[in-house]
XYZ file of C-alpha atoms in Angstrom:
403
model
C -18.783 8.322 -23.285
C -21.812 8.642 -21.043
C -21.881 7.390 -17.476
C -24.573 4.879 -18.445
C -22.420 3.363 -21.202
C -19.499 3.131 -18.771
C -21.625 1.085 -16.384
C -22.820 -1.103 -19.237
C -19.304 -1.929 -20.366
C -18.188 -2.798 -16.840
C -21.204 -5.003 -16.139
C -20.940 -6.764 -19.478
C -17.561 -8.354 -18.762
C -18.560 -11.151 -16.365
C -21.638 -11.970 -18.473
C -19.589 -12.382 -21.594
C -17.041 -14.506 -19.765
C -19.772 -16.775 -18.449
C -21.191 -17.344 -21.927
C -17.836 -17.953 -23.582
C -16.196 -21.315 -24.097
C -13.195 -21.850 -21.854
C -10.800 -21.829 -24.804
C -11.923 -18.297 -25.643
C -11.613 -16.960 -22.115
C -8.038 -15.764 -22.523
C -8.934 -13.681 -25.576
C -11.885 -12.140 -23.775
C -9.741 -11.283 -20.740
C -7.134 -9.761 -23.009
C -9.841 -7.643 -24.594
C -10.904 -6.182 -21.276
C -7.803 -6.246 -19.120
C -6.624 -2.799 -20.130
C -10.076 -1.243 -20.470
C -9.098 1.130 -17.682
C -6.972 3.129 -20.136
C -9.869 3.511 -22.583
C -11.465 6.001 -20.207
C -8.465 8.291 -19.847
C -10.446 11.220 -21.185
C -13.610 10.289 -19.293
C -13.928 12.440 -16.190
C -16.544 11.533 -13.639
C -18.243 14.863 -13.137
C -16.632 16.908 -10.408
C -18.544 19.822 -8.945
C -17.569 23.235 -10.213
C -16.280 24.321 -6.852
C -13.552 26.364 -5.244
C -12.942 23.571 -2.736
C -9.480 22.114 -2.384
C -8.683 18.514 -3.226
C -6.175 16.933 -0.862
C -3.937 14.100 -2.108
C -1.431 12.620 0.365
C -0.501 15.922 1.965
C -0.702 18.076 -1.172
C -3.566 20.370 -2.117
C -4.989 21.110 -5.554
C -7.590 23.698 -6.509
C -10.048 21.687 -8.565
C -11.336 24.578 -10.648
C -7.941 25.605 -12.022
C -5.606 22.644 -11.389
C -7.479 19.587 -12.665
C -4.640 18.458 -14.945
C -2.142 18.885 -12.108
C -4.403 16.807 -9.874
C -4.636 13.976 -12.405
C -0.877 14.061 -12.918
C -0.282 13.795 -9.180
C -2.596 10.790 -8.904
C -1.169 9.023 -11.949
C 2.301 9.263 -10.406
C 1.238 6.856 -7.630
C 2.148 3.237 -8.313
C -1.051 1.338 -9.101
C -1.124 -2.374 -8.355
C -4.059 -4.429 -9.580
C -5.099 -8.026 -9.971
C -2.723 -9.911 -12.266
C -2.861 -13.234 -14.049
C -0.390 -15.617 -15.676
C 2.256 -15.269 -12.967
C 4.010 -18.377 -11.635
C 1.779 -20.409 -9.274
C 2.064 -19.260 -5.672
C 3.901 -21.913 -3.665
C 4.524 -23.898 -6.851
C 1.026 -25.372 -7.036
C -1.208 -22.486 -5.937
C -3.133 -19.889 -7.936
C -1.546 -18.062 -10.871
C -3.931 -15.109 -10.536
C -5.115 -13.128 -7.529
C -8.344 -11.946 -9.171
C -11.183 -12.036 -6.673
C -9.100 -12.325 -3.498
C -5.955 -10.192 -3.685
C -7.388 -6.667 -3.630
C -6.314 -5.815 -0.065
C -2.836 -7.202 -0.742
C -2.602 -4.941 -3.788
C -3.728 -1.963 -1.698
C -1.026 -2.784 0.830
C 1.513 -2.851 -1.992
C 0.359 0.574 -3.193
C 0.654 2.058 0.276
C 4.138 0.627 0.818
C 5.274 1.669 -2.660
C 4.251 5.228 -1.854
C 6.343 5.054 1.311
C 9.368 3.917 -0.715
C 8.832 6.632 -3.316
C 8.763 9.273 -0.577
C 11.895 7.770 0.941
C 13.986 7.594 -2.211
C 12.440 10.120 -4.628
C 10.458 12.512 -2.451
C 6.774 13.414 -2.397
C 7.182 15.950 -5.223
C 8.507 13.347 -7.661
C 6.335 13.088 -10.765
C 5.877 10.387 -13.375
C 5.423 10.883 -17.094
C 4.540 8.205 -19.590
C 7.552 6.808 -21.476
C 9.916 9.173 -19.698
C 13.151 7.771 -18.321
C 12.947 7.533 -14.549
C 15.610 7.384 -11.820
C 17.157 3.994 -11.114
C 15.631 4.091 -7.636
C 12.178 4.117 -9.226
C 12.912 0.960 -11.194
C 14.302 -0.707 -8.111
C 11.180 0.173 -6.116
C 8.946 -1.201 -8.853
C 10.879 -4.464 -8.955
C 10.217 -5.009 -5.246
C 6.550 -5.600 -6.134
C 6.710 -7.737 -9.283
C 4.666 -10.940 -9.152
C 7.632 -13.215 -8.611
C 8.689 -15.370 -5.713
C 12.066 -13.633 -5.427
C 10.626 -10.099 -5.099
C 10.405 -8.886 -1.526
C 6.830 -7.575 -1.553
C 5.348 -9.705 -4.330
C 1.876 -11.227 -4.198
C 3.690 -14.553 -3.644
C 5.499 -13.324 -0.552
C 2.457 -11.586 0.914
C 0.088 -14.503 0.332
C 2.480 -17.053 1.799
C 3.365 -14.839 4.738
C -0.353 -14.583 5.389
C -0.360 -18.289 6.244
C 1.335 -17.312 9.496
C -1.612 -14.962 10.100
C -4.113 -17.804 9.742
C -4.993 -16.919 6.151
C -5.009 -19.613 3.486
C -3.501 -18.733 0.116
C -6.351 -17.313 -1.936
C -8.240 -16.030 1.107
C -9.175 -12.352 1.401
C -7.136 -10.247 3.845
C -8.359 -7.462 6.111
C -6.330 -4.245 6.553
C -4.751 -5.335 9.834
C -3.617 -8.662 8.369
C -1.924 -6.831 5.510
C -0.218 -4.534 8.021
C 1.163 -7.507 9.969
C 2.369 -9.192 6.765
C 4.207 -6.068 5.620
C 5.730 -5.715 9.075
C 7.275 -9.188 8.788
C 8.398 -8.905 5.173
C 10.138 -5.598 5.908
C 12.560 -7.503 8.151
C 14.083 -9.014 5.004
C 14.291 -5.763 3.057
C 17.824 -4.578 3.709
C 17.810 -1.976 0.936
C 14.983 0.125 2.371
C 15.618 -0.815 6.011
C 12.161 0.236 7.183
C 10.908 0.021 10.748
C 7.235 -0.964 10.441
C 5.209 -0.264 13.574
C 1.622 -1.526 13.787
C -0.231 0.041 16.707
C -2.208 -1.915 19.295
C -5.567 -1.005 20.826
C -5.656 2.347 18.992
C -2.526 3.391 20.897
C 0.797 4.553 19.472
C 3.695 4.303 21.929
C 6.594 6.684 21.233
C 8.975 4.734 23.482
C 8.395 1.537 21.468
C 8.843 3.336 18.169
C 12.211 4.672 19.309
C 13.304 1.149 20.183
C 12.383 -0.036 16.703
C 13.916 2.851 14.800
C 17.148 3.366 16.707
C 20.036 1.399 15.230
C 23.021 0.513 17.393
C 26.275 1.802 15.911
C 28.666 -0.725 14.411
C 31.614 0.829 16.149
C 32.551 3.642 18.476
C 33.354 5.752 15.426
C 29.785 5.568 14.132
C 27.769 8.765 14.604
C 25.429 8.952 17.607
C 22.080 7.315 17.819
C 19.913 10.405 17.974
C 17.060 10.361 15.430
C 17.280 12.839 12.551
C 15.022 15.871 12.372
C 12.982 14.178 9.668
C 12.051 10.498 9.719
C 11.872 10.590 5.914
C 15.592 11.273 5.498
C 17.130 8.790 3.105
C 19.816 7.327 5.346
C 20.302 4.028 3.590
C 23.278 1.742 3.775
C 24.494 0.672 0.357
C 26.836 -2.057 -0.663
C 29.356 -3.061 1.980
C 29.723 0.370 3.485
C 30.841 0.278 7.114
C 28.467 3.098 7.999
C 25.240 2.101 9.727
C 22.444 4.690 9.851
C 21.547 5.759 13.366
C 17.814 5.880 12.698
C 15.600 3.736 10.500
C 12.795 5.404 8.546
C 9.454 4.678 10.183
C 6.331 3.303 8.553
C 3.561 3.760 11.098
C 0.319 1.833 10.536
C -2.663 2.404 12.810
C -5.454 -0.193 12.443
C -8.709 1.435 13.479
C -12.372 0.637 13.782
C -14.287 3.890 13.415
C -17.739 2.487 14.066
C -19.677 -0.763 14.243
C -21.436 -1.349 10.924
C -20.513 1.958 9.330
C -18.156 4.806 10.068
C -19.290 7.033 12.909
C -19.826 10.599 11.601
C -17.932 12.024 14.592
C -14.700 10.672 13.049
C -15.219 12.173 9.592
C -13.351 15.459 10.083
C -10.432 13.826 11.897
C -10.184 11.143 9.222
C -10.061 13.767 6.480
C -7.349 15.681 8.341
C -5.073 12.653 7.956
C -4.846 13.248 4.211
C -3.582 16.798 4.784
C -0.466 15.666 6.609
C 2.713 15.807 4.512
C 3.730 12.440 6.004
C 0.423 10.776 5.061
C 0.483 7.580 3.036
C -3.293 7.274 2.896
C -5.538 4.527 4.200
C -6.456 0.930 3.405
C -10.114 0.019 3.568
C -13.293 0.079 1.542
C -16.130 -2.382 1.925
C -16.104 -6.036 3.080
C -14.187 -8.130 0.518
C -13.784 -5.029 -1.641
C -10.617 -3.124 -0.771
C -9.423 0.266 -1.976
C -6.391 2.475 -1.395
C -7.609 5.885 -0.239
C -5.281 8.738 -1.105
C -7.278 11.920 -0.525
C -10.635 13.647 -0.422
C -12.863 16.304 -1.945
C -15.561 17.570 0.394
C -17.091 14.482 1.999
C -15.945 12.159 -0.773
C -12.823 10.013 -0.506
C -10.568 9.625 -3.550
C -9.130 6.171 -4.068
C -7.181 3.862 -6.365
C -9.057 0.699 -7.297
C -7.149 -2.611 -7.692
C -10.107 -4.461 -9.252
C -8.770 -4.611 -12.807
C -7.136 -7.820 -14.040
C -3.974 -7.345 -16.087
C -1.359 -9.752 -17.389
C 1.806 -10.409 -15.390
C 4.702 -8.112 -16.272
C 8.305 -9.178 -15.736
C 11.663 -7.465 -16.160
C 12.879 -7.027 -19.714
C 16.235 -8.106 -21.120
C 17.817 -4.774 -20.177
C 16.766 -5.276 -16.550
C 14.040 -2.618 -16.544
C 10.289 -2.991 -16.168
C 7.734 -1.650 -18.631
C 5.727 0.434 -16.197
C 2.810 1.522 -18.396
C 0.313 -0.737 -16.591
C 1.540 0.300 -13.124
C 0.043 3.798 -13.260
C -3.654 4.622 -13.337
C -4.375 7.001 -16.209
C -8.082 7.404 -15.606
C -9.811 10.044 -13.532
C -9.762 9.142 -9.829
C -12.748 7.356 -8.365
C -14.655 8.663 -5.361
C -16.762 7.312 -2.510
C -18.834 9.083 0.117
C -16.897 8.820 3.349
C -19.918 7.445 5.228
C -19.939 4.413 2.896
C -16.462 3.427 4.065
C -16.182 0.232 6.075
C -15.270 1.233 9.669
C -12.247 -1.102 9.706
C -9.327 0.804 8.186
C -5.556 1.006 8.463
C -4.091 4.504 8.518
C -0.477 5.325 7.741
C -0.160 8.564 9.730
C 1.243 10.233 12.833
C -0.261 13.350 14.385
C -0.745 14.243 18.023
C -4.005 16.183 17.944
C -6.165 13.501 16.338
C -8.488 11.629 18.636
C -9.080 8.544 16.528
C -6.178 6.994 18.403
C -4.053 7.791 21.416
C -0.428 8.862 21.375
C 1.531 8.106 24.557
C 5.168 8.524 25.490
C 5.695 5.450 27.691
C 4.880 1.785 27.175
C 1.754 0.993 29.255
C 2.679 -0.973 32.394
C -0.220 -3.418 31.980
C 0.920 -4.421 28.473
C 3.378 -7.250 27.833
C 6.981 -6.086 27.312
C 7.724 -4.679 23.883
C 10.418 -6.556 21.968
C 11.430 -4.991 18.644
C 10.988 -7.491 15.797
C 14.185 -9.024 14.486
C 14.999 -10.950 11.352
C 14.867 -14.706 12.117
C 18.052 -16.705 11.779
C 17.502 -18.659 8.568
C 19.921 -20.117 6.072
C 17.892 -19.124 2.987
C 17.192 -15.700 1.564
C 14.216 -13.638 2.619
C 12.545 -14.445 -0.686
C 12.775 -18.181 -0.022
C 12.270 -18.633 3.687
C 8.487 -18.479 3.697
C 8.259 -21.559 1.481
C 8.874 -23.616 4.601
C 5.826 -24.266 6.771
C 8.098 -24.968 9.707
C 9.699 -21.556 9.401
C 6.280 -19.953 8.933
C 5.259 -21.334 12.302
C 8.217 -19.551 13.843
C 6.806 -16.277 12.507
C 3.223 -16.825 13.689
C 1.711 -13.788 15.328
C -0.886 -13.506 18.069
C -4.392 -12.120 17.691
C -5.043 -8.912 15.760
C -4.162 -5.611 17.443
C -1.639 -7.139 19.844
C 1.909 -5.884 20.194
C 3.851 -8.692 18.657
C 7.364 -9.876 18.062
C 8.863 -12.229 15.541
């Protein structure tokens, strides 16, 4: 398939929808919703180069490892627009097409964090291959249902506390704040989500968030482990409480005014080389992507702008995951076309895009680690109440906040 015919097929969709009677719209959507898999064999031309491709801390030699590269990318969970899910809030939209792209990118970033936590960065996915139970449990956290912790329902309704109406587009910092609050109700993963303020990461505040007080004198000490990615999770009713929560660090940045400043390009690319990297959220205004790596001066990203039908758990309790992995060749964007407002999920001392300090700045308000609110309903239900949403309202963007 030529590049020209690819463009023609993509552009044709909205025209055909506009000319179709409403009763035929569903059949037209069904025709196109999985078009992404049609192009599995179509590779956007990559240069014949000896350059390395970096994907979330792993390198691939493009000339000799193209299949390995595609396999690595397809293993990432891919969340896209969906339709036919239950209306958000009972009477809201039943599709997030046109407004939910940044929420889907946030889901992809968080899902990658959970995969690294439970399965490791080297875990690979193969079509129709039985996967570990942890994988299925991770996937179910993101299903489009009210009772799933990180569903589009939960994220959209939690966004109300951020001043976003349901159906309104989110920016990367808003998504970061929403995930920070929802993580308080995720006891299985027990993540500490830290969103930096004013381009500054404070080690002292992170330690306060991650350190868990022991349940008893017999509980091991509260020193953090050598690796923050260690899977120290508390299961069932075990009396053991981990001494250190795994950290998800999100750094909202503005790397320019109207476009990214070229002085940040090399530092931004270095982020994707870090083994702890979870990528970046960004793209263009009202057009979000999940950036996972780079080749030369081009960023590689997963695109959520494909509308697929809602998928639920099957009778055996598993999820058919075929539409949750992108099987096409990765898309690319010149780094200078990136919107300067991005959210990075990284931690490295020698980067100058943000500052890393040991102590909480004296001129800042006191840091209070976020805590789960005292509510009588489950985490999946509490955000249905506007009154309880008000209790979770946060201040302006880029402020250190507490729930």
